[in-house]
CSV table of C-alpha atoms in Angstrom, one decimal:
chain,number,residue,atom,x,y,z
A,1,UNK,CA,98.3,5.1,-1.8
A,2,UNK,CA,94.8,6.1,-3.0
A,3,UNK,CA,91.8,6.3,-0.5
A,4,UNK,CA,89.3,5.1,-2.3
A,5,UNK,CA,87.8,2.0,-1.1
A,6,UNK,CA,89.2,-1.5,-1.9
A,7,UNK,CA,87.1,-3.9,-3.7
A,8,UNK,CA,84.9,-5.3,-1.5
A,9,UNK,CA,85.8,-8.6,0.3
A,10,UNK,CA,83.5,-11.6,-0.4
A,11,UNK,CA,82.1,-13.7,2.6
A,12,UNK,CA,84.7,-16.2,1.9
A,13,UNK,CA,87.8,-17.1,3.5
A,14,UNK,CA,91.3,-15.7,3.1
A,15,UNK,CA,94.3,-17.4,2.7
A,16,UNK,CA,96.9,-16.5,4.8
A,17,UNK,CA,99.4,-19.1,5.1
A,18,UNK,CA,102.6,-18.0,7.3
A,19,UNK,CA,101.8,-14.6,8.1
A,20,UNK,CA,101.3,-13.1,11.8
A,21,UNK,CA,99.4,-10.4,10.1
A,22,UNK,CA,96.5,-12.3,9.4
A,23,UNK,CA,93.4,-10.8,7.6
A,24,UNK,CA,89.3,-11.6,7.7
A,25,UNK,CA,86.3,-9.7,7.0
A,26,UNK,CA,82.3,-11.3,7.5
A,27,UNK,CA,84.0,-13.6,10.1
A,28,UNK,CA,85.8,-15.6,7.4
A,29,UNK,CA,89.6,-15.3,8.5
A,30,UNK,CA,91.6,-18.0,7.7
A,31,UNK,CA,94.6,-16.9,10.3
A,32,UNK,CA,98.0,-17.5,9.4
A,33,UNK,CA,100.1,-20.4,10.1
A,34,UNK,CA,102.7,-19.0,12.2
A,35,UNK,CA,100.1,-16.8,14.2
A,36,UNK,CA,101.6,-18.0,17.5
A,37,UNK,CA,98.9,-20.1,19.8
A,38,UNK,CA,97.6,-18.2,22.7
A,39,UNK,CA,94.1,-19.0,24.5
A,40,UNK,CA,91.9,-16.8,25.9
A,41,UNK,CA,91.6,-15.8,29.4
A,42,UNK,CA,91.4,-18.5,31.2
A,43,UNK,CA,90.9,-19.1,34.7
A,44,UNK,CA,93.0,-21.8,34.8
A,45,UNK,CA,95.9,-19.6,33.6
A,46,UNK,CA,96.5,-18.3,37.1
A,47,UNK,CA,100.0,-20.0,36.8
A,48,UNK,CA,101.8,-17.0,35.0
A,49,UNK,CA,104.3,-15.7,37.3
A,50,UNK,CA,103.2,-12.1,38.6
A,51,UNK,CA,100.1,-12.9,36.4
A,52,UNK,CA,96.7,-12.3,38.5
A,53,UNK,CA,94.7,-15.0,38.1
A,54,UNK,CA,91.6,-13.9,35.6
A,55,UNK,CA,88.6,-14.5,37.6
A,56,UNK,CA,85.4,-14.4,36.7
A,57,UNK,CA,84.9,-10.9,38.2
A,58,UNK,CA,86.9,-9.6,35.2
A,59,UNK,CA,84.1,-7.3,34.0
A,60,UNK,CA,84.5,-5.0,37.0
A,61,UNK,CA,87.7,-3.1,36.4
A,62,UNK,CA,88.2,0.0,35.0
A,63,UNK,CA,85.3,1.7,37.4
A,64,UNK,CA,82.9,-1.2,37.1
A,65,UNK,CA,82.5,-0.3,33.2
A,66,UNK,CA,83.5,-3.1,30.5
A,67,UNK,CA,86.8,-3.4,29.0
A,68,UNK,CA,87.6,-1.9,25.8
A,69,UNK,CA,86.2,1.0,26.0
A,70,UNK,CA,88.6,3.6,27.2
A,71,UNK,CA,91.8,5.0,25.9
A,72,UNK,CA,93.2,5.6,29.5
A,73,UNK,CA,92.5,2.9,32.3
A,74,UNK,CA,93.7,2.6,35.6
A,75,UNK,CA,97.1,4.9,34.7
A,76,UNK,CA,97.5,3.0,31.7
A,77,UNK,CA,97.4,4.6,28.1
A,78,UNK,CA,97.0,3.0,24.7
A,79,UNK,CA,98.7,5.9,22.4
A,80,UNK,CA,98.6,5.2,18.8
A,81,UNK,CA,101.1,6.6,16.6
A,82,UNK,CA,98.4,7.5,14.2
A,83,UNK,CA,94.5,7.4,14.2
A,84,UNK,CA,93.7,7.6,10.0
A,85,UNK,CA,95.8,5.5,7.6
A,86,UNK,CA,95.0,4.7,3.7
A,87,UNK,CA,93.6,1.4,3.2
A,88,UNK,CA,95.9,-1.5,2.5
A,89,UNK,CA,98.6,-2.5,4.2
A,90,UNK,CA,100.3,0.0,7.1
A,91,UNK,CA,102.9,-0.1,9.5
A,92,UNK,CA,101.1,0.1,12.6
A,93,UNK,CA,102.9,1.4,15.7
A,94,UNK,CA,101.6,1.9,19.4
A,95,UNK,CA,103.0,2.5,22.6
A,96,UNK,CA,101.5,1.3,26.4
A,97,UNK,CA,102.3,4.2,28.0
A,98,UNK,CA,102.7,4.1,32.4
A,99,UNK,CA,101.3,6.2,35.2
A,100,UNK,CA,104.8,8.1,35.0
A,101,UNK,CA,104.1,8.6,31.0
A,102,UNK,CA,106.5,6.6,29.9
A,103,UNK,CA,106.4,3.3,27.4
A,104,UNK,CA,105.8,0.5,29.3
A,105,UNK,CA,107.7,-2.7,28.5
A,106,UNK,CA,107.8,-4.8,31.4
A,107,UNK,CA,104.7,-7.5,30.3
A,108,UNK,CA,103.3,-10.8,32.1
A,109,UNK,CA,102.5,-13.1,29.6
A,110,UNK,CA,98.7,-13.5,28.7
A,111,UNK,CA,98.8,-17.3,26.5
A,112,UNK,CA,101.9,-17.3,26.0
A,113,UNK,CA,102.0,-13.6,25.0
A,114,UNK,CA,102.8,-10.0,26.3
A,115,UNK,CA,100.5,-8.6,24.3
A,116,UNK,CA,96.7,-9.1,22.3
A,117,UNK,CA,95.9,-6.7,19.5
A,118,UNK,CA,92.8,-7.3,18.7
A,119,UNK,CA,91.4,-5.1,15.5
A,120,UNK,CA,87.4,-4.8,14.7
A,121,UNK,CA,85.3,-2.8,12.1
A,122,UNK,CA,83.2,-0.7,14.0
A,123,UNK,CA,79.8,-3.1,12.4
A,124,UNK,CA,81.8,-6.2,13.4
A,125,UNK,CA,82.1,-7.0,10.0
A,126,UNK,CA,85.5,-7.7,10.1
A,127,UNK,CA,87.9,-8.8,12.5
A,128,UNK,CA,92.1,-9.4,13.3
A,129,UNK,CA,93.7,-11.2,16.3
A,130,UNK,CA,97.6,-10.2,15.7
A,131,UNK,CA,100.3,-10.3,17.8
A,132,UNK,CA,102.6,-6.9,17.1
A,133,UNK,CA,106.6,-7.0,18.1
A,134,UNK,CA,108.0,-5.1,20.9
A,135,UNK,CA,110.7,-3.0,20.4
A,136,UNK,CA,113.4,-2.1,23.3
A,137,UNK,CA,112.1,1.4,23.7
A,138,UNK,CA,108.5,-0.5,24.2
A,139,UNK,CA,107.2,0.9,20.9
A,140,UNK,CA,104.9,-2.0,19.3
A,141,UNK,CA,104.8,-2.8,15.4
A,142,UNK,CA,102.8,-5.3,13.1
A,143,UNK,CA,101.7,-4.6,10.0
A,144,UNK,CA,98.2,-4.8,9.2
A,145,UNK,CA,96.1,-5.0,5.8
A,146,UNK,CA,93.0,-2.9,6.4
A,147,UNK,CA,91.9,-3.4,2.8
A,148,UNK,CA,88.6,-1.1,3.5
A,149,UNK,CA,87.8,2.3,4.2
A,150,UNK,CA,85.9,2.3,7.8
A,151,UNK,CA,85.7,3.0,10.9
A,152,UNK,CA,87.5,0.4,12.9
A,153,UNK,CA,88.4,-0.3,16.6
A,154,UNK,CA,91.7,-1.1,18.2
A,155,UNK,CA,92.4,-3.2,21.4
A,156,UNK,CA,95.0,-4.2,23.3
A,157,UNK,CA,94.7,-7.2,26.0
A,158,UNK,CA,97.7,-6.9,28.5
A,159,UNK,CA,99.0,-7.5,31.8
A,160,UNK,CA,101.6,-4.6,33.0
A,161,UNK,CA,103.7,-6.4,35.7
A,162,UNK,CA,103.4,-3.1,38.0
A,163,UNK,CA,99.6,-3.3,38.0
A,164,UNK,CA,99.6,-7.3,38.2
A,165,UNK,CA,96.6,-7.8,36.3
A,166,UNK,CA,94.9,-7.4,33.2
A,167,UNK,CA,93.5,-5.0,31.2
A,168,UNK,CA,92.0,-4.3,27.7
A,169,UNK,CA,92.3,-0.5,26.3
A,170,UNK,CA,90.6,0.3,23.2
A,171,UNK,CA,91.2,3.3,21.0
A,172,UNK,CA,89.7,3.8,17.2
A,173,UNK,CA,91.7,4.0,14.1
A,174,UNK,CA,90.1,5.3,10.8
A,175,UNK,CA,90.5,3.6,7.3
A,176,UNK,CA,89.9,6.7,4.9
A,177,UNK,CA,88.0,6.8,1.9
A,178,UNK,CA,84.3,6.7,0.7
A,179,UNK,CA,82.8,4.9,3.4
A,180,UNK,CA,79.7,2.7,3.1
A,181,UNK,CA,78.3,1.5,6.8
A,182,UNK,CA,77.0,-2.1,6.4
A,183,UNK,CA,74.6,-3.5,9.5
A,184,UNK,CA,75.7,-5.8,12.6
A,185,UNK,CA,75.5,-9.2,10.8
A,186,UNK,CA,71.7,-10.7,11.3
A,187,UNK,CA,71.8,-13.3,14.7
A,188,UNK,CA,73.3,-16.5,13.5
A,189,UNK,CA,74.1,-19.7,16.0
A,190,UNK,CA,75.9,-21.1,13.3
A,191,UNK,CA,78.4,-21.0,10.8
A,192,UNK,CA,80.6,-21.8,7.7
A,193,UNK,CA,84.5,-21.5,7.5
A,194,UNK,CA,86.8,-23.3,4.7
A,195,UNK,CA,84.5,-26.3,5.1
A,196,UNK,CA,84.1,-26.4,8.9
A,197,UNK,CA,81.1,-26.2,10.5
A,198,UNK,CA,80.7,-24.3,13.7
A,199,UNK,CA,78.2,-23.9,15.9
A,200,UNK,CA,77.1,-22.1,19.0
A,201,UNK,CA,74.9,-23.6,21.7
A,202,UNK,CA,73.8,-21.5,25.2
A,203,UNK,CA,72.8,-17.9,26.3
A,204,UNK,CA,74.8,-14.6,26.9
A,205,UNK,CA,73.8,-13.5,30.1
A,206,UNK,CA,74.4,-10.7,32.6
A,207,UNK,CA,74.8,-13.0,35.4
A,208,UNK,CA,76.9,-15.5,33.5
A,209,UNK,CA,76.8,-18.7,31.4
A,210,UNK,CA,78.3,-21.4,29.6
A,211,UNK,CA,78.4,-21.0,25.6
A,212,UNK,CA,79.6,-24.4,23.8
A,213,UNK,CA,81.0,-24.3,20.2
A,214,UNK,CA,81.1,-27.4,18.3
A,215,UNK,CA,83.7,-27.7,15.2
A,216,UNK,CA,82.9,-30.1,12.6
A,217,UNK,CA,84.3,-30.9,9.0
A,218,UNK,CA,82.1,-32.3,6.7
A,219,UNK,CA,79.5,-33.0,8.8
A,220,UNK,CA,82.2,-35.1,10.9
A,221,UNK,CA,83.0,-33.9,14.5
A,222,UNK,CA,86.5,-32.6,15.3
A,223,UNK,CA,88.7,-34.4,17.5
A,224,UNK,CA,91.6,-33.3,16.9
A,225,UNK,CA,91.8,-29.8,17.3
A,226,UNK,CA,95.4,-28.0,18.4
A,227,UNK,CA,96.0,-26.1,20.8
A,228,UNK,CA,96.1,-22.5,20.5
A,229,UNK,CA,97.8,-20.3,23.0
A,230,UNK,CA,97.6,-22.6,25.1
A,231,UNK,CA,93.4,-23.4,24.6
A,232,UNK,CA,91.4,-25.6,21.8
A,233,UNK,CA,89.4,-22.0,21.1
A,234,UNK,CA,90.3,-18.5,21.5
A,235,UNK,CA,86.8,-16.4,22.1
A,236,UNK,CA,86.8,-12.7,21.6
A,237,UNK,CA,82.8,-11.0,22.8
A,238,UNK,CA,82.5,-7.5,21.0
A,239,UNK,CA,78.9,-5.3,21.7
A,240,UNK,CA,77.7,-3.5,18.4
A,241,UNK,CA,76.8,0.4,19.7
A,242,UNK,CA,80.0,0.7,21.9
A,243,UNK,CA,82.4,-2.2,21.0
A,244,UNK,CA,82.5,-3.7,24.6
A,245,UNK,CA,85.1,-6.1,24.8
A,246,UNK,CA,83.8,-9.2,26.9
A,247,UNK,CA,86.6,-11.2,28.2
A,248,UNK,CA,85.6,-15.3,28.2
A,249,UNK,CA,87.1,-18.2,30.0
A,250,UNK,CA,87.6,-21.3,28.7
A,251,UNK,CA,86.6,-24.8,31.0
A,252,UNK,CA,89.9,-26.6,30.9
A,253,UNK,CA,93.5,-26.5,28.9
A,254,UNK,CA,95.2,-28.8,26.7
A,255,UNK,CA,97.2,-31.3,28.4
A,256,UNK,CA,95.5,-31.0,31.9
A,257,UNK,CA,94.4,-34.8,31.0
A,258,UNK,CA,90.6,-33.7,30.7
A,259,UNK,CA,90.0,-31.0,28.4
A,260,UNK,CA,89.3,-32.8,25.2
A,261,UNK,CA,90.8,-32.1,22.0
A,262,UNK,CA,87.4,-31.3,20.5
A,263,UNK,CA,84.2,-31.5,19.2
A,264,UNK,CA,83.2,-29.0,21.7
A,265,UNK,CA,84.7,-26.2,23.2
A,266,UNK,CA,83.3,-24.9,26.2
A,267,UNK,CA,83.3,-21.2,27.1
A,268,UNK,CA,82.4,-19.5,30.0
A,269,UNK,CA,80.8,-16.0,29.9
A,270,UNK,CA,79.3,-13.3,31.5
A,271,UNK,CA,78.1,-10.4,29.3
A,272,UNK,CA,78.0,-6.4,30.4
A,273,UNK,CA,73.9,-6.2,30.0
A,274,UNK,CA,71.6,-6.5,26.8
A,275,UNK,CA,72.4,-5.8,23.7
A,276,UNK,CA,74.0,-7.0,20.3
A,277,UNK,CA,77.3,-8.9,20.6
A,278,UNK,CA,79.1,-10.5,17.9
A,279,UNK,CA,81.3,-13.6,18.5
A,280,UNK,CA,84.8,-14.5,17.3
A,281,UNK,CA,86.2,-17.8,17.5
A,282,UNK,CA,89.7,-18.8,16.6
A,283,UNK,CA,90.5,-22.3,16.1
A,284,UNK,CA,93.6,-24.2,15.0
A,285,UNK,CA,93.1,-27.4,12.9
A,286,UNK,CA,96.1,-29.1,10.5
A,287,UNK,CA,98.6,-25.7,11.5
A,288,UNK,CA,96.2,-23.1,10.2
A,289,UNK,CA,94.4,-20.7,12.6
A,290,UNK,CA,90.5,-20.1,11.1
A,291,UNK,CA,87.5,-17.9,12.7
A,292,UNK,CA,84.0,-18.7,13.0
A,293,UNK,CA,81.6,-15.3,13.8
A,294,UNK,CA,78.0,-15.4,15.3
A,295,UNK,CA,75.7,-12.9,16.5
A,296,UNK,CA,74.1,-13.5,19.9
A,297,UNK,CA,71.4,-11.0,21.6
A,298,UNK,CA,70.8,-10.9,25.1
A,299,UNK,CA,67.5,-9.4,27.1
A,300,UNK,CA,68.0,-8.1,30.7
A,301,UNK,CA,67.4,-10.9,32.9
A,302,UNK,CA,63.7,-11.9,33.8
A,303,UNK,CA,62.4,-10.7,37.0
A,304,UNK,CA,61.2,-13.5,39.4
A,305,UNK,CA,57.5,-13.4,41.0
A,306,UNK,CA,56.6,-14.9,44.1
């Protein structure tokens, strides 16, 4: 393998029919069929056995900071079995290792998985929502394609069955070669992915919100959208700077006899304090998983005078 940079990816989408490992840069992933449907956090998803219910005090674990930040949290350890790889495609291994310092591999199932990794350029430029394979002795393996030299950002969203609820530990991984830092994309509320239209309406806030993303083809709204670990929409929330990692609730679930099937997914949020954050939407639409990315700001709230 050489380290010199790959040819830079264009702002379109990538085909990735079939595969878990599922590739996108500017926002424009076109996830792979097979990439097994899981939801984001929901509040509704308190049905898990031995799964805490994610409530909408989620932001204060881990010492009242955000999650993603921290290697180590709450006895819990994200150990990577390396930190620099050569760009293309690696075998990437981790381990979840205990309070006792050993691998952990009993897992309750977040949307219909025991584990989220969840792999970002450090700009948020670029962006993968895998799901790795857990071996007996509770080592972890995917393979990615990391076609760029860069710094990049590695989460993993789980739920060890000893500590009963979840957590997201974030470590960084290194992509060598001649490295050129691009800037946060510029604020967008929406955009354009393999012919769908997406859009964003509604403000991050400290105190909390409700952001609404509406999916349309052709100029033609959605209906019929699938579901997708078990949700129409799977939101991830990073913060440029630091890479917080925002954990959002969806309003409703597929099949609860509500929650419809689209134009409009409804999210809601609640955002660590001002800043940058870029926004990553998975969708799933005729089998094929595809994301939509947005950049949102957020000011510290106003200050009410009598």
């Amino acid at each position: 393998m050489t380290t010199n940079a790959h040819a830079h990816h264009t702002a379109g989408p990538v085909e990735h029919a079939g595969t878990d490992t599922h590739a996108g840069h500017v926002g424009h992933i076109q996830h792979g069929g097979t990439h097994a449907d899981h939801a984001e956090h929901g509040g509704a998803h308190a049905g898990h056995e031995g799964h805490a219910a994610h409530g909408g005090a989620h932001a204060g674990h881990g010492a009242g900071l955000p999650g993603g930040l921290q290697i180590t949290q709450d006895g819990y350890t994200l150990d990577l079995d390396t930190t620099i790889a050569d760009p293309g495609r690696i075998d990437f291994r981790f381990r979840i290792l205990g309070p006792d310092g050993t691998a952990v591999t009993e897992f309750d199932a977040i949307h219909d998985r025991e584990l989220h990794l969840i792999v970002a350029r450090r700009e948020l430029t670029g962006f993968w929502h895998v799901h790795p394979r857990r071996e007996a002795d509770g080592t972890w393996v995917i393979q990615l394609d990391l076609p760029e030299a860069g710094a990049y950002r590695v989460f993993t969203d789980i739920a060890p069955r000893a500590l009963g609820r979840t957590i997201t530990l974030g470590a960084d991984l290194a992509i060598a070669g001649h490295y050129a830092p691009q800037p946060v994309p510029a604020v967008n509320r929406a955009t354009e992915v393999d012919g769908y239209e997406v859009a964003v309406d509604g403000e991050l806030r400290a105190e909390g919100d409700l952001l609404t993303l509406t999916v349309r083809r052709d100029g033609e709204p959605v209906t019929d959208l699938q579901p997708y670990l078990a949700a129409f929409g799977h939101l991830v929330i990073l913060r440029a700077g630091d890479l917080a990692y925002v954990h959002v609730h969806p309003n409703g679930e597929p099949g609860d006899g509500i929650t419809p099937a689209g134009p409009e997914i409804t999210f809601h949020t609640a955002v660590p304090g001002p800043g940058t954050y870029r926004l990553f939407l998975d969708f799933k639409h005729h089998d094929v998983v595809r994301t939509a990315a947005f950049t949102l700001t957020t000011q510290h709230a106003p200050e009410h005078h009598h």
